[in-house]
PDB file of C-alpha atoms in Angstrom:
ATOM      1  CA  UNK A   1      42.868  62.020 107.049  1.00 39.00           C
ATOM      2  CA  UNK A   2      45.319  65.176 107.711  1.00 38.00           C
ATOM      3  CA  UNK A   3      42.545  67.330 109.159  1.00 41.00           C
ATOM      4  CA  UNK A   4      42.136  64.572 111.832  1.00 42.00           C
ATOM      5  CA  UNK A   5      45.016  63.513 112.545  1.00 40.00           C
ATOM      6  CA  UNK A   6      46.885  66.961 112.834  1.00 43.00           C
ATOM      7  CA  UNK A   7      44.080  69.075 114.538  1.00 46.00           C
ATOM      8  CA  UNK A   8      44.256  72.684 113.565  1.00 56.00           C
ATOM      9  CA  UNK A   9      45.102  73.708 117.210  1.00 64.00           C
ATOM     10  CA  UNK A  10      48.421  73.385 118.664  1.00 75.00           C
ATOM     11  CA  UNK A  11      48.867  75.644 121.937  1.00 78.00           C
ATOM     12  CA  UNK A  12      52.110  76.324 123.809  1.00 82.00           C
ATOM     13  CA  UNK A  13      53.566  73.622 126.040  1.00 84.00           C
ATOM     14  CA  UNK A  14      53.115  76.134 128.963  1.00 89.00           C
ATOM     15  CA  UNK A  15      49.405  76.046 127.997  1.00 88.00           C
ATOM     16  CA  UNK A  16      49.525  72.294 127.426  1.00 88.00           C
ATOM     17  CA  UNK A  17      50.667  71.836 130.910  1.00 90.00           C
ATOM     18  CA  UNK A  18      48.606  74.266 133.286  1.00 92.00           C
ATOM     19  CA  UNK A  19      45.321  72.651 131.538  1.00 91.00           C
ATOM     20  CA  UNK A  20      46.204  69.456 132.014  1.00 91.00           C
ATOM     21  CA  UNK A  21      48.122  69.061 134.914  1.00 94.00           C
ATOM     22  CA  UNK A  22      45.604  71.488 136.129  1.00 94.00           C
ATOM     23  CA  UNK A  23      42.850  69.137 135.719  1.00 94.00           C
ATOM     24  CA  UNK A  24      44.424  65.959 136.714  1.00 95.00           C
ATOM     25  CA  UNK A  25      45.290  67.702 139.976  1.00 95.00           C
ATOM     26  CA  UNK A  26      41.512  68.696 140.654  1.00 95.00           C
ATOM     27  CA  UNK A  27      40.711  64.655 140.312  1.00 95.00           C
ATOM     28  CA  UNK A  28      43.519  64.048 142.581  1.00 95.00           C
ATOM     29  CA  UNK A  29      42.028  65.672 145.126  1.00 96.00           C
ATOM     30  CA  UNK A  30      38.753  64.761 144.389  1.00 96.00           C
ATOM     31  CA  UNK A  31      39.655  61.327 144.821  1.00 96.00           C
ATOM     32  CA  UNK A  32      41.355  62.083 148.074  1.00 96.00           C
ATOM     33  CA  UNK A  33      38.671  63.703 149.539  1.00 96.00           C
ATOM     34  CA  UNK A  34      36.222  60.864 148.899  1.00 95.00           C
ATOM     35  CA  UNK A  35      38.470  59.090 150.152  1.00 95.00           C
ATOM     36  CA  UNK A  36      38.172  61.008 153.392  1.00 94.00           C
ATOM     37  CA  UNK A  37      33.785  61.840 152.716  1.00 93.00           C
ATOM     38  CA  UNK A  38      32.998  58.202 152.095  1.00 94.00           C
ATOM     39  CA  UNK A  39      33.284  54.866 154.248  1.00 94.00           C
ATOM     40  CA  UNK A  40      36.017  52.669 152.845  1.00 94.00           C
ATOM     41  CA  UNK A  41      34.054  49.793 150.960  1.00 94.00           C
ATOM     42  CA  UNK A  42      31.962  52.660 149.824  1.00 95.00           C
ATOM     43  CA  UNK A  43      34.601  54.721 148.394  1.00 96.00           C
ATOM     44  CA  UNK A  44      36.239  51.513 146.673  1.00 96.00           C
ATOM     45  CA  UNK A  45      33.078  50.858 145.185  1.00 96.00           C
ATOM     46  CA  UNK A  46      32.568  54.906 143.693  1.00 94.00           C
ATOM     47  CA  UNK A  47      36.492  54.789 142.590  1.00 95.00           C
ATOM     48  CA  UNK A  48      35.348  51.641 140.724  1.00 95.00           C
ATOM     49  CA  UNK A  49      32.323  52.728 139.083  1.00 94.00           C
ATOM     50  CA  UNK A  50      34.292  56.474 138.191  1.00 94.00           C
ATOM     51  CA  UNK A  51      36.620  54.514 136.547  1.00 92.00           C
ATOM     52  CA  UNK A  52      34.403  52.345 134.774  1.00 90.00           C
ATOM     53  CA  UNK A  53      32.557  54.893 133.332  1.00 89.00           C
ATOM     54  CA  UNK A  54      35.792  55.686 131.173  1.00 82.00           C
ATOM     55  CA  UNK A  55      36.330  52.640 129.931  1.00 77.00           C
ATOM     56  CA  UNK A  56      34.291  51.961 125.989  1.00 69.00           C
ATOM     57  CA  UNK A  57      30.698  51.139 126.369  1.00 69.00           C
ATOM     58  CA  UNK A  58      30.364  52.270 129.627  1.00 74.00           C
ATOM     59  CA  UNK A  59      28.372  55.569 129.574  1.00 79.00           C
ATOM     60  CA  UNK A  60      26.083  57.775 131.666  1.00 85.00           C
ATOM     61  CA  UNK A  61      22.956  55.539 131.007  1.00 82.00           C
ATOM     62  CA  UNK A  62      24.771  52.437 132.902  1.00 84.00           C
ATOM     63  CA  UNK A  63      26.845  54.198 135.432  1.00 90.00           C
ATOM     64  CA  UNK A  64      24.528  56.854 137.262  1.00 90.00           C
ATOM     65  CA  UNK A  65      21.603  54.935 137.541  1.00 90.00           C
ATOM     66  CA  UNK A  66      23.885  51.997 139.260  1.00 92.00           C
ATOM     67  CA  UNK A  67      25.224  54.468 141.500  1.00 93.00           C
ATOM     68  CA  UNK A  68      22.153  56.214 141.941  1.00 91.00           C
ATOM     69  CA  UNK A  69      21.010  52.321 143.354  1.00 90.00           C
ATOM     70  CA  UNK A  70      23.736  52.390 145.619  1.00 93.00           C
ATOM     71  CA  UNK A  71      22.900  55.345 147.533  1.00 91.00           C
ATOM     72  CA  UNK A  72      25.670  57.335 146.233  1.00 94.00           C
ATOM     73  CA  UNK A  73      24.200  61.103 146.724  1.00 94.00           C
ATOM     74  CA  UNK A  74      23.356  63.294 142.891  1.00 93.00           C
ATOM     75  CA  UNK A  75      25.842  65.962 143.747  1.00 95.00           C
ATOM     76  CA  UNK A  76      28.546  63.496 144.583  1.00 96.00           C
ATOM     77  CA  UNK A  77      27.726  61.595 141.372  1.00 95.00           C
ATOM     78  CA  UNK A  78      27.668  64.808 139.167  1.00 95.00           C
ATOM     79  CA  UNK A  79      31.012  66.097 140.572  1.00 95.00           C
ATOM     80  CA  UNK A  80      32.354  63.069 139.710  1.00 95.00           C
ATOM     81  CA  UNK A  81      30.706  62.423 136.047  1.00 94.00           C
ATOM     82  CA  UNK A  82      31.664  66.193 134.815  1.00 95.00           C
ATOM     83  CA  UNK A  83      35.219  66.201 136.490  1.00 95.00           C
ATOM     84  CA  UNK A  84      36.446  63.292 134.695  1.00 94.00           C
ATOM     85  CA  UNK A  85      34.347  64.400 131.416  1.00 93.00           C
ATOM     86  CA  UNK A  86      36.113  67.659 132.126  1.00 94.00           C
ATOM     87  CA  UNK A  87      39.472  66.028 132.332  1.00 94.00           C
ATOM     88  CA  UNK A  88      39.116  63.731 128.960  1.00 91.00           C
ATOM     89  CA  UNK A  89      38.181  67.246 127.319  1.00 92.00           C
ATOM     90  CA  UNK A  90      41.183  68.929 128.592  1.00 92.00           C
ATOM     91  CA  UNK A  91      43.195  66.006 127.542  1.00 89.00           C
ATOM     92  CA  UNK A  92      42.061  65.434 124.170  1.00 87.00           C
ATOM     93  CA  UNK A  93      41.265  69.235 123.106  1.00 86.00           C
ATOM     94  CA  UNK A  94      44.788  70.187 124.164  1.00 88.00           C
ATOM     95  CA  UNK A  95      46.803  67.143 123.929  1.00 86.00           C
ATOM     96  CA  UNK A  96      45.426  65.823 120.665  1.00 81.00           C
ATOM     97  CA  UNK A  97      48.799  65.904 118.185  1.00 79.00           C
ATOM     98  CA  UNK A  98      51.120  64.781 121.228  1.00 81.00           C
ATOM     99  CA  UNK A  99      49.168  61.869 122.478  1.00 80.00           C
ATOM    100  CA  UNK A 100      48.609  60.375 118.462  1.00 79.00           C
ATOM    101  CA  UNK A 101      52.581  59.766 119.150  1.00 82.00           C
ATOM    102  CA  UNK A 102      52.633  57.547 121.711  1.00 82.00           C
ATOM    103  CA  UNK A 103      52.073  53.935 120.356  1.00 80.00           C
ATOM    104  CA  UNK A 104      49.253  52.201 121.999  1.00 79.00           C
ATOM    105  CA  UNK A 105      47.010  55.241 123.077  1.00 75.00           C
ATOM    106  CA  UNK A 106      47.718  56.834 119.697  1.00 76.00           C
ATOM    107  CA  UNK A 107      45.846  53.886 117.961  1.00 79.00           C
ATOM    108  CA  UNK A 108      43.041  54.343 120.586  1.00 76.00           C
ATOM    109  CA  UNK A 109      42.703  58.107 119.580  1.00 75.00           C
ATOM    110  CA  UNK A 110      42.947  56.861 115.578  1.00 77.00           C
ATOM    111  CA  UNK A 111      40.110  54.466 116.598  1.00 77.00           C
ATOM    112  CA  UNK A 112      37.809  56.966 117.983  1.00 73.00           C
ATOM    113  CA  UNK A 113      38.538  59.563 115.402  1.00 76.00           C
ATOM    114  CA  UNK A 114      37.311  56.693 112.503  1.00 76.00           C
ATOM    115  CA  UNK A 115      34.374  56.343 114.641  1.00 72.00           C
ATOM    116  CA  UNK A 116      33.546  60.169 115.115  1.00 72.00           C
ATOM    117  CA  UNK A 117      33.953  61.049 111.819  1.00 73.00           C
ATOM    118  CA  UNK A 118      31.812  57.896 110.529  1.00 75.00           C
ATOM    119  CA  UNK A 119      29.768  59.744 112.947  1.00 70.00           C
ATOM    120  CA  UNK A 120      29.121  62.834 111.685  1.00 71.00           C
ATOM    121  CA  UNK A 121      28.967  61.107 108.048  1.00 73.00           C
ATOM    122  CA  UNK A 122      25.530  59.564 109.978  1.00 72.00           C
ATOM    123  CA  UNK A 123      24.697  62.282 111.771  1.00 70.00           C
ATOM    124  CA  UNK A 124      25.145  65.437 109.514  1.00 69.00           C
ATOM    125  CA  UNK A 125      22.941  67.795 111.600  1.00 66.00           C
ATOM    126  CA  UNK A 126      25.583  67.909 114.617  1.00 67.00           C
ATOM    127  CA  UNK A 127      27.964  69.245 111.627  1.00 65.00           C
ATOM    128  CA  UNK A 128      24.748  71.383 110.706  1.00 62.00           C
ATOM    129  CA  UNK A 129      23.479  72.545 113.826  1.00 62.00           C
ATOM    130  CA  UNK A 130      27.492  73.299 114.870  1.00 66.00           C
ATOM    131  CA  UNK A 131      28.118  74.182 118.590  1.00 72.00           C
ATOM    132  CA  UNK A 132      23.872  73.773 119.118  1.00 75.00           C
ATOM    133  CA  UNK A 133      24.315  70.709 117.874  1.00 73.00           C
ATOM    134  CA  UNK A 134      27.753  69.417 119.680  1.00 78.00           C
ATOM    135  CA  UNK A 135      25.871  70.341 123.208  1.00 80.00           C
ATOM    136  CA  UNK A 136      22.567  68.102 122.221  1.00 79.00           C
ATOM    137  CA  UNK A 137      25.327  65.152 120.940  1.00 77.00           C
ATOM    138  CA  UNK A 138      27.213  65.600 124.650  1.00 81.00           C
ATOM    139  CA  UNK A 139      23.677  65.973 125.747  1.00 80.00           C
ATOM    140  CA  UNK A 140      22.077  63.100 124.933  1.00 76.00           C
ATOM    141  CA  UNK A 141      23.872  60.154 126.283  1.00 63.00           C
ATOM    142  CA  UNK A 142      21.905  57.463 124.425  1.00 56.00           C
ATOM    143  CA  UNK A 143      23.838  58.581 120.800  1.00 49.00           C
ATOM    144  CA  UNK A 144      26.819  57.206 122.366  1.00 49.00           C
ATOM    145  CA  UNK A 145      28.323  60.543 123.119  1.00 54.00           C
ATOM    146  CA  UNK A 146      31.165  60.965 125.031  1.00 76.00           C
ATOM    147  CA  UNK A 147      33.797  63.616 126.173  1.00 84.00           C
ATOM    148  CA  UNK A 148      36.025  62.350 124.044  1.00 81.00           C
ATOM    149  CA  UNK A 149      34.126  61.839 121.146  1.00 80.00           C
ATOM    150  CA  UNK A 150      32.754  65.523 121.871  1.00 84.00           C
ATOM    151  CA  UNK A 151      36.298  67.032 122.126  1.00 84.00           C
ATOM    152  CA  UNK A 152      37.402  64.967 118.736  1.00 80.00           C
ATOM    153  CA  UNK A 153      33.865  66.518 116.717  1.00 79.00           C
ATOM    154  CA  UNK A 154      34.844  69.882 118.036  1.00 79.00           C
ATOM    155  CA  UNK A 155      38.601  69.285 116.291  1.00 77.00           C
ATOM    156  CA  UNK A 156      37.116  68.301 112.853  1.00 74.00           C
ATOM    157  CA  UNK A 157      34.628  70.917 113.165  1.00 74.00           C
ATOM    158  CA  UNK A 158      37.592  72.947 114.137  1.00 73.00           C
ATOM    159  CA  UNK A 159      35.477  74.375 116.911  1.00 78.00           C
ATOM    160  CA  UNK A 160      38.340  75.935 119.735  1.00 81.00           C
ATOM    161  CA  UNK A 161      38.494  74.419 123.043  1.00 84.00           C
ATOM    162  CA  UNK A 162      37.310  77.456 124.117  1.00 85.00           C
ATOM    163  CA  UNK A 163      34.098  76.664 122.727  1.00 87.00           C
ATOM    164  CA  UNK A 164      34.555  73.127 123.179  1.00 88.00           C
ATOM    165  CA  UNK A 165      35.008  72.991 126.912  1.00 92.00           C
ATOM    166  CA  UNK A 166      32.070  75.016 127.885  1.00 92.00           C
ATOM    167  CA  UNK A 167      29.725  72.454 125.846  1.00 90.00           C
ATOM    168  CA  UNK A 168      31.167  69.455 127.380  1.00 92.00           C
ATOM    169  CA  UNK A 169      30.805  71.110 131.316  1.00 94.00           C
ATOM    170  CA  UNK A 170      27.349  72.418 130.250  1.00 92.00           C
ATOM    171  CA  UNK A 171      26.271  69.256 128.564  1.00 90.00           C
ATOM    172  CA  UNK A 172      27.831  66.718 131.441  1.00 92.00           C
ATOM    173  CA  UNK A 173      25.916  68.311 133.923  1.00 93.00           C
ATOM    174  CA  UNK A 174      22.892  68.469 132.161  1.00 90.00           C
ATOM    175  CA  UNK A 175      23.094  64.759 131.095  1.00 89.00           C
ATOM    176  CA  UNK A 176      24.169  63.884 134.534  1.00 92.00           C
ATOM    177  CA  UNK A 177      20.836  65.955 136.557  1.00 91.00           C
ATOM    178  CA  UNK A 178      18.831  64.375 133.986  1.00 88.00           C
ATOM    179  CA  UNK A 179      19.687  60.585 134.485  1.00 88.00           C
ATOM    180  CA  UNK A 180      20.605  60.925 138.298  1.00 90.00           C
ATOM    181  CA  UNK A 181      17.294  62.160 139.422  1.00 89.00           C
ATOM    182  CA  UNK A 182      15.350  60.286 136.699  1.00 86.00           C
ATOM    183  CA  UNK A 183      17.053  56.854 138.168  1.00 85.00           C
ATOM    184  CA  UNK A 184      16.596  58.509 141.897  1.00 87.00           C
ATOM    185  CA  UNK A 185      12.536  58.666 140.720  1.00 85.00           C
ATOM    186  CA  UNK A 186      12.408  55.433 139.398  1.00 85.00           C
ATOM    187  CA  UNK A 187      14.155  54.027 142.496  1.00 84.00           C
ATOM    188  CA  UNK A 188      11.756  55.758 144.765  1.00 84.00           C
ATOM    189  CA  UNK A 189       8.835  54.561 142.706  1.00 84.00           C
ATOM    190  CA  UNK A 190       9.718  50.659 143.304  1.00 84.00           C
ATOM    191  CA  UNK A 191       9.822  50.983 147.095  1.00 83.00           C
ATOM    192  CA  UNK A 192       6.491  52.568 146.450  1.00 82.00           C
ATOM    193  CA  UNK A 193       5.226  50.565 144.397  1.00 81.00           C
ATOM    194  CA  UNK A 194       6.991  48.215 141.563  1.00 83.00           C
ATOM    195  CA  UNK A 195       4.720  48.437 139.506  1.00 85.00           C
ATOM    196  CA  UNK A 196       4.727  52.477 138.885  1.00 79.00           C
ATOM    197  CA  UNK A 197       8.686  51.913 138.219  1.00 78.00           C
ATOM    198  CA  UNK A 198       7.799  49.641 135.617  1.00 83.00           C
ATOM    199  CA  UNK A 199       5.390  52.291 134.115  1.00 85.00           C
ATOM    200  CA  UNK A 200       7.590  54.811 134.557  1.00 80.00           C
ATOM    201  CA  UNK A 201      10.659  52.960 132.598  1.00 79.00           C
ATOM    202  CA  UNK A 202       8.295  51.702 129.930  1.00 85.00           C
ATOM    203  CA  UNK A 203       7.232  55.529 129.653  1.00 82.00           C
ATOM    204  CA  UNK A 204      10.458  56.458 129.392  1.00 77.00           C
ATOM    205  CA  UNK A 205      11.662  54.227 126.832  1.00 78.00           C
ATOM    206  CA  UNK A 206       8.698  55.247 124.779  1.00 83.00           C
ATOM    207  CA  UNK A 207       9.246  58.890 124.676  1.00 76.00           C
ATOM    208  CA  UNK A 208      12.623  58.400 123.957  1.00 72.00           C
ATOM    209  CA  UNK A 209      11.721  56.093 121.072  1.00 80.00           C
ATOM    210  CA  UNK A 210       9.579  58.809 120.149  1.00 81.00           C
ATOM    211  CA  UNK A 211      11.807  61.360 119.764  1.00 73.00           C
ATOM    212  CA  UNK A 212      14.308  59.389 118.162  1.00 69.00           C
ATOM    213  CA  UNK A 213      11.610  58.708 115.076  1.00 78.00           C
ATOM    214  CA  UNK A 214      11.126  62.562 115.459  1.00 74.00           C
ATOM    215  CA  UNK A 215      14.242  64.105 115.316  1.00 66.00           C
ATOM    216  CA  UNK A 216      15.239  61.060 112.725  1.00 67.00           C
ATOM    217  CA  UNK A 217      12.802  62.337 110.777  1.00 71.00           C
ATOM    218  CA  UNK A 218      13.450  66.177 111.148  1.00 63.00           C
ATOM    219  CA  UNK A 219      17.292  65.809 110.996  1.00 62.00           C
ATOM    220  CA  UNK A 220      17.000  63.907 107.345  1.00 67.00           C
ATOM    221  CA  UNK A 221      14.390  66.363 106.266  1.00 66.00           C
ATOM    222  CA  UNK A 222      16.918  69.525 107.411  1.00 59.00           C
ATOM    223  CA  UNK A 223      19.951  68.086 107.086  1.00 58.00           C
ATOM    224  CA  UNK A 224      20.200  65.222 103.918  1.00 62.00           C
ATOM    225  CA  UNK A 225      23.531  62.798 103.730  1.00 59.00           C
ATOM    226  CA  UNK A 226      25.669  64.095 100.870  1.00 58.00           C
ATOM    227  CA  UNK A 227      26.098  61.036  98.026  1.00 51.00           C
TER     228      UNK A 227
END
């Protein structure tokens, strides 16, 4: 367990503190200027569902397509999802050693560094496929991927943040476009006609089913579990 618990990177504390203070102060004012953009019981209701989306199980496949039924507007949503995936990144990438000290959140980290390297004990083609195959992890959000998860793959992998922050921006947004207009179609569909949404999520879940078998398939074929 040394790799993962003491991550090969360990910047300055000037470093330390620009990044993350940084990026905490760019979701400060985020917040504060939806707090100015949006009506009040709206802007209660988008703090809500930002901070939701942090918490464990709660991912991009519950949280966009909720406030994509809300009438929250895409860009506002994807500013939102890739700031605060931005800001777990910067956290955990640069942060990593210091915040497995502190008692209750260092347990958290311990928790979902188990979990990611179970992971990639699954999943060997993200170890395989190396920073291709971090972006389609961060990509796809049905794996269970995460910022965090992303950052702490990137550590064992010893990938630099660097390399890790441009894969987590890239692949937010990506995941993000894709679900928010996806759930905007699917909306727009119903008031059309219900039916078609129902088609259209039934299609959905099929191709995705599909593609799971695939790569399932291709993955195990390219990339085998070691015994």
């Amino acid at each position: 367990m040394t790799e993962e618990i003491f991550p090969y990177y360990k910047p300055p504390l000037k470093i330390r503190a620009a990044m993350t203070f940084g990026m905490f102060g760019l979701l400060a004012v985020f917040v504060v200027w939806l707090f100015a953009y949006l009506p009040t019981e709206m802007f209660i209701l988008g703090v809500s569902l930002f901070a939701l989306y942090m918490a464990p199980g709660a991912g991009k496949e519950s949280i966009i397509p909720v406030m994509m039924g809300f009438g929250f507007p895409w860009w506002l949503v994807l500013i939102g999802i890739v700031m605060i995936d931005m800001t777990l990144a910067v956290l955990v990438s640069f942060n990593f050693d210091l915040l497995l000290k502190i008692p209750l959140l260092g347990q958290i980290l311990l928790f979902f560094t188990g979990k990611t390297n179970n992971l990639l004990q699954r999943k060997p083609w993200i170890k395989g496929l190396s920073v291709g195959g971090l972006l389609i992890f961060m990509f796809t959000p049905f794996m269970g991927s995460s910022a965090i998860d992303t950052s702490i793959i990137g550590r064992l992998l010893s990938i630099h943040p660097k390399i890790i922050l441009p894969i987590v921006f890239f692949g937010s947004i990506l995941a993000t476009l894709t679900m928010a207009f996806g759930a905007r179609a699917i909306i727009d569909l119903w008031f059309v006609e219900p039916v078609y949404a129902v088609g259209a999520v039934a299609g959905v879940i099929a191709g995705i089913i599909l593609i799971y078998i695939f790569w399932q398939k291709f993955t195990a074929r390219r990339f085998p579990k070691k015994e």
